[in-house]
GROMACS .gro file of C-alpha atoms in nm:
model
  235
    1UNK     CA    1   0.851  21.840  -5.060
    2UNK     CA    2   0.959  21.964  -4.728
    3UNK     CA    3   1.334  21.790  -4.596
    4UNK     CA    4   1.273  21.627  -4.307
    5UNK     CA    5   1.645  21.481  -4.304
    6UNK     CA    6   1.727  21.793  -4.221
    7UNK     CA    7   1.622  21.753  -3.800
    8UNK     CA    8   1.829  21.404  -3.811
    9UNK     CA    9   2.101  21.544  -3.956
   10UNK     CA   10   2.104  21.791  -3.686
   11UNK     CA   11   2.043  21.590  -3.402
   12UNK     CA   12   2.272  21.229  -3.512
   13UNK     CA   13   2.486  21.385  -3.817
   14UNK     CA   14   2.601  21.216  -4.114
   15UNK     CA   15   2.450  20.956  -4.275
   16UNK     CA   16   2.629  20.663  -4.438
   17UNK     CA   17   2.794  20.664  -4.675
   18UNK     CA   18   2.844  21.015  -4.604
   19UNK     CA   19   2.983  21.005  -4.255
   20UNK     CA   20   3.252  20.745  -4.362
   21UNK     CA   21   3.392  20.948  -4.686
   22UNK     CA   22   3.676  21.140  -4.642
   23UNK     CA   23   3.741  21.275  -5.052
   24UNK     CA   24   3.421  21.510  -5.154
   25UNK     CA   25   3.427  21.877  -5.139
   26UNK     CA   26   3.005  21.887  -5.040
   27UNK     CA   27   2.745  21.678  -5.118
   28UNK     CA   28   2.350  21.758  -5.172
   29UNK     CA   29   2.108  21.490  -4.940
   30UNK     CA   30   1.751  21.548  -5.124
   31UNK     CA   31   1.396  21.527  -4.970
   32UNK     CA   32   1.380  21.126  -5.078
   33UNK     CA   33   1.723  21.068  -4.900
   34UNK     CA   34   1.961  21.024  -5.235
   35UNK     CA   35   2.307  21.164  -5.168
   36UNK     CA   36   2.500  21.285  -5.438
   37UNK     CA   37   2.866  21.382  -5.351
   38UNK     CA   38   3.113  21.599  -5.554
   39UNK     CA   39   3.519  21.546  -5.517
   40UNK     CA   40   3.781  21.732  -5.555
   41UNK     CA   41   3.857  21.580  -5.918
   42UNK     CA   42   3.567  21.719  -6.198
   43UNK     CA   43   3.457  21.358  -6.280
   44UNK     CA   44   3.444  21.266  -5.908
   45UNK     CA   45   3.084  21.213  -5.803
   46UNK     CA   46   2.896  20.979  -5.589
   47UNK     CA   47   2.538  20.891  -5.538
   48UNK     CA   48   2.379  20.686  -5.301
   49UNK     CA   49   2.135  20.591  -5.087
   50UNK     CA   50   2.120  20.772  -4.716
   51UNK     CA   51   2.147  20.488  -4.455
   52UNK     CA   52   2.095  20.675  -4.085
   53UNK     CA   53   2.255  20.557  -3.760
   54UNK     CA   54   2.208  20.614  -3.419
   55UNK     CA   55   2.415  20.939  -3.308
   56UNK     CA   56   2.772  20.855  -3.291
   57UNK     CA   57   3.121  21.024  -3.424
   58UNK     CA   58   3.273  21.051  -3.741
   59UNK     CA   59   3.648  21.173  -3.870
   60UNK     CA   60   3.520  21.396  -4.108
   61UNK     CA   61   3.343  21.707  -4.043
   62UNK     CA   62   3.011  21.697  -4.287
   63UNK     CA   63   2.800  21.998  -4.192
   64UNK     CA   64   2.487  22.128  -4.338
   65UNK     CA   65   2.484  22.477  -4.490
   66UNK     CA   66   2.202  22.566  -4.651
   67UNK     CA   67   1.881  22.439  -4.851
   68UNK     CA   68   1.825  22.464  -5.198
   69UNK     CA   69   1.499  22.618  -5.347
   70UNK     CA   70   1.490  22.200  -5.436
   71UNK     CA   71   1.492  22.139  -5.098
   72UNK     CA   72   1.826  21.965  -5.125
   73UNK     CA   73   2.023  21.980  -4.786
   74UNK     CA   74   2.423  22.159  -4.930
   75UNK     CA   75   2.633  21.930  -4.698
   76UNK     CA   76   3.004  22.109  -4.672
   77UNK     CA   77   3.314  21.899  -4.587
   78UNK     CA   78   3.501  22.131  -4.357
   79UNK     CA   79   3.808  21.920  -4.377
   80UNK     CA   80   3.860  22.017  -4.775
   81UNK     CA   81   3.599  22.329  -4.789
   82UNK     CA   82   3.727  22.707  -4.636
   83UNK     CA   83   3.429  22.873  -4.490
   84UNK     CA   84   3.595  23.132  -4.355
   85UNK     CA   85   3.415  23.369  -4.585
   86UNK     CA   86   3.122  23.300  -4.548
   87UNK     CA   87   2.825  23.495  -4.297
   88UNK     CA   88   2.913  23.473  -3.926
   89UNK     CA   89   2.646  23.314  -3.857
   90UNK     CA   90   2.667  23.055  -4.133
   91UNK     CA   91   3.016  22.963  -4.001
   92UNK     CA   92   2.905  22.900  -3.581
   93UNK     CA   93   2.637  22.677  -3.760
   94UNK     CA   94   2.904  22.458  -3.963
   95UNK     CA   95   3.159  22.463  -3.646
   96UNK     CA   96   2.884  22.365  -3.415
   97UNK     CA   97   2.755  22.072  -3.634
   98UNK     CA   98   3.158  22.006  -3.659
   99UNK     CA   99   3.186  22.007  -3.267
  100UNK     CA  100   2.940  21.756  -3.210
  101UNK     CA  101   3.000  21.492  -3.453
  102UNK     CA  102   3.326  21.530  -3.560
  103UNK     CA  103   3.598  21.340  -3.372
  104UNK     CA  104   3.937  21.536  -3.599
  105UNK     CA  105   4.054  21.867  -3.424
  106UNK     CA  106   4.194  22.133  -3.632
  107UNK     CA  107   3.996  21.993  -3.951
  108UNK     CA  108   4.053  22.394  -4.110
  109UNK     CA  109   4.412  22.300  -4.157
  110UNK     CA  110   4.378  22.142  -4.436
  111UNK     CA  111   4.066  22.309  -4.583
  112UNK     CA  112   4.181  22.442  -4.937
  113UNK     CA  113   3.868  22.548  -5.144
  114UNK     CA  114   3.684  22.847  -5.116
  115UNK     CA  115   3.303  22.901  -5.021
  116UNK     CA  116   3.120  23.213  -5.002
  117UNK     CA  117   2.766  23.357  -5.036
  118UNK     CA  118   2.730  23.483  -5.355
  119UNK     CA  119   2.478  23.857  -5.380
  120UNK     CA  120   2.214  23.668  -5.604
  121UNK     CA  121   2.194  23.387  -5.318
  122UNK     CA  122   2.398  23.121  -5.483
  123UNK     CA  123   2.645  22.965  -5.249
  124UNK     CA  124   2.938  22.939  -5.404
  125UNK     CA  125   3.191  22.665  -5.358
  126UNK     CA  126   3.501  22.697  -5.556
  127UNK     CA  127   3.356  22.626  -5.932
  128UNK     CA  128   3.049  22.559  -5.861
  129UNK     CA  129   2.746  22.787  -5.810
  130UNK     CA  130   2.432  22.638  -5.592
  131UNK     CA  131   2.116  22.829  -5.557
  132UNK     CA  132   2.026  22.901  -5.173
  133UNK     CA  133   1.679  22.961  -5.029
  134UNK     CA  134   1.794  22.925  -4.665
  135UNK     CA  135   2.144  22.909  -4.527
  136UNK     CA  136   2.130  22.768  -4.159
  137UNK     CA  137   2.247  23.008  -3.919
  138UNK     CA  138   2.321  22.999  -3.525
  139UNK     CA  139   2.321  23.296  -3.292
  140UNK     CA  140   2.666  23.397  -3.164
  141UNK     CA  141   2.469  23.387  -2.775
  142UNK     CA  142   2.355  23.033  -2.877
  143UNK     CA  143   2.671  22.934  -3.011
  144UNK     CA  144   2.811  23.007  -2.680
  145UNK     CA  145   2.599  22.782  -2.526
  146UNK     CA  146   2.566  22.489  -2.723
  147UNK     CA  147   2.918  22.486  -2.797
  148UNK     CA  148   2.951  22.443  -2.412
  149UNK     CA  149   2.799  22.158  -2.446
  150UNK     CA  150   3.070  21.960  -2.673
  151UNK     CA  151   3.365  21.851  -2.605
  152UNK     CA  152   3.607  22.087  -2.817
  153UNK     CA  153   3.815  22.219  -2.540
  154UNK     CA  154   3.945  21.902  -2.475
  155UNK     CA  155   4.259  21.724  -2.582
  156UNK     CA  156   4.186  21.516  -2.876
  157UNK     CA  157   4.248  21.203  -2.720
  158UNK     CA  158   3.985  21.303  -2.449
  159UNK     CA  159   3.783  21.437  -2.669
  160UNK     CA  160   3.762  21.130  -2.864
  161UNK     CA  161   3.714  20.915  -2.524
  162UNK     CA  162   3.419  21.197  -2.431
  163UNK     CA  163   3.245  21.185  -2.777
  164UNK     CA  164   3.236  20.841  -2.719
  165UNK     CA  165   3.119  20.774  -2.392
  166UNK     CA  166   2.861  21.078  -2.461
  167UNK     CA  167   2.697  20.934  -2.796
  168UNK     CA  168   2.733  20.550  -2.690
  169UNK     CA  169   2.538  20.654  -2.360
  170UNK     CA  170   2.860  20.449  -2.168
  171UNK     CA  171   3.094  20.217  -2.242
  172UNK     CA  172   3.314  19.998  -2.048
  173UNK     CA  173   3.711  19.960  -2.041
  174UNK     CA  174   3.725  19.701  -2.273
  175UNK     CA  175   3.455  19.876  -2.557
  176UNK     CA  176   3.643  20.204  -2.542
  177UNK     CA  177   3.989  20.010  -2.610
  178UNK     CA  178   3.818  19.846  -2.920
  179UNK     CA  179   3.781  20.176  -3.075
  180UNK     CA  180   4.163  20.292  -3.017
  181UNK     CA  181   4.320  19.919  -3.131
  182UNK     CA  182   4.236  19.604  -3.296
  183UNK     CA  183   4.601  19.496  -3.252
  184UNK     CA  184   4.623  19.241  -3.008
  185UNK     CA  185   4.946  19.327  -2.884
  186UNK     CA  186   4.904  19.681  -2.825
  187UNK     CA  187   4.535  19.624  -2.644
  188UNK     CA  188   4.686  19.632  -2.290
  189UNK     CA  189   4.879  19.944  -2.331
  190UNK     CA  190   4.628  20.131  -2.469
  191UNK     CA  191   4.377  19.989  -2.183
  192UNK     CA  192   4.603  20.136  -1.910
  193UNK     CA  193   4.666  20.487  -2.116
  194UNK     CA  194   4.301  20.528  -2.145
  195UNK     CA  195   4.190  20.430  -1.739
  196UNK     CA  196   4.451  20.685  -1.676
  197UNK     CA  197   4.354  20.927  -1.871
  198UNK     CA  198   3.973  20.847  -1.723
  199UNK     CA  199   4.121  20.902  -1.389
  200UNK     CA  200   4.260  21.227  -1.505
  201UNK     CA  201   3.934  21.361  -1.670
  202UNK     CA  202   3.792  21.299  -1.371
  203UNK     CA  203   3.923  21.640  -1.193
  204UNK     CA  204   3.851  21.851  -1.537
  205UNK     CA  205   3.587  22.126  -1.342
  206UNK     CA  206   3.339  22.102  -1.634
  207UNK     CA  207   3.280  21.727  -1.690
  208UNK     CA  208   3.165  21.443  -1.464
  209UNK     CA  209   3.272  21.090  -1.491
  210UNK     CA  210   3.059  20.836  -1.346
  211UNK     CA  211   3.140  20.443  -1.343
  212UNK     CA  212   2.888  20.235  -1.256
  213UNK     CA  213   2.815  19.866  -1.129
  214UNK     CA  214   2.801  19.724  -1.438
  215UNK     CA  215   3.165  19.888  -1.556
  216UNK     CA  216   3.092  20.141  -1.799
  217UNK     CA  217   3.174  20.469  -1.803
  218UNK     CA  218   2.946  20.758  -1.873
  219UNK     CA  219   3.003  21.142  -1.903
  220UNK     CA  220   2.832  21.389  -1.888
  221UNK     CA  221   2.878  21.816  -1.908
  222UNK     CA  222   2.785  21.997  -1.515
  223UNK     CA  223   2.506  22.161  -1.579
  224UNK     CA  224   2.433  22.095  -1.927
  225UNK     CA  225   2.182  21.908  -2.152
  226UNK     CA  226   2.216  21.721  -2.492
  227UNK     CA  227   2.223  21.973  -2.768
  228UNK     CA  228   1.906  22.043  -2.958
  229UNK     CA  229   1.826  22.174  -3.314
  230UNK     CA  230   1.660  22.399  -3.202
  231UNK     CA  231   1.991  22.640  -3.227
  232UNK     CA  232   1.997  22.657  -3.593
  233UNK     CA  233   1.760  22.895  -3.719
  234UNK     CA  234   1.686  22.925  -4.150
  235UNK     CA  235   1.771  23.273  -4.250
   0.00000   0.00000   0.00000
């Protein structure tokens, strides 16, 4: 049974539960959509349902690495998983996924367990061994590009404003504050820091902001389109 989550995952991210779990070292997604996470802690394991949303951002950076000869999608958590061992192109395709849907910065620091590609195709995450039949893998040329199109050289304040404006397709003053406080008393404050901080992204050479009739804002890259999946290729 071919994985057809695979093109969602790709083009909107996470599922839930997935894209709202933190703990979990990787997780398998299988053909039927059952998710089956494994923590940190050898009697930690999850499994659930897949429930997709539209595209949107998450705090933790789920990425897909590979499929399984099961055709299980091998979800890593880049926040607790170090890829840095893995095949170069194994690692853009991880960072890219990361770049789009992932609304931490510097998610490596805390990344503690070891993966690496194993020479009888197993991927190997810390303990545990996982047969491979394709790893995902991006281009370093297409990497370029598509990483171009994300917001990752941004602050991550403004990268967490752009994400959200980008995926929401616009959002007004009062809808972006809702996702920076639900404290009453600090909603005005944080209104004013974020139009100011609109005003300011508004001279950055590589993004336009646009704010239209009916008060949302929208952003968009100069010269860019949405990202595809078509810049993921299966080794």
């Amino acid at each position: 049974m071919v994985n057809t989550h695979l093109d969602r995952f790709l083009t909107a991210g996470a599922p839930d539960p997935l894209a709202q779990l933190a703990d979990g070292r990787y997780a398998r997604v299988s053909a039927t959509g059952e998710i089956t996470v494994v923590g940190s802690q050898p009697a930690w394991r999850l499994v659930a349902d897949a429930r997709w949303q539209p595209r949107r951002v998450y705090p933790t950076p789920w990425a897909v690495a590979a499929i399984t000869p099961t055709d299980d999608l091998v979800v890593l958590n880049l926040a607790a998983v170090d890829i840095a061992h893995l095949p170069a192109g194994v690692v853009r395709s991880l960072q890219l996924q990361a770049h789009q849907f992932c609304s931490t910065t510097k998610w490596s620091r805390t990344a503690r367990t070891p993966a690496a590609m194993g020479h009888d195709g197993q991927l190997l995450i810390g303990t545990h061994k996982i047969p491979v039949k394709q790893p995902l893998s991006t281009p370093e040329e297409i990497f370029g590009i598509e990483c171009g199109k994300t917001f990752h050289d941004l602050s991550p304040k403004r990268r967490r404003i752009a994400q959200l404006l980008d995926t929401s397709g616009g959002l007004t003053l009062e809808e972006l504050t809702e996702h920076f406080t639900t404290n009453p008393s600090r909603r005005r404050a944080v209104k004013n820091s974020l139009h100011t901080e609109l005003s300011r992204m508004r001279s950055h050479p590589n993004i336009t902001i646009s704010h239209h009739n009916d008060g949302r804002y929208t952003i968009s890259r100069i010269t860019t389109e949405k990202p595809t999946p078509d810049h993921v290729s299966h080794c």
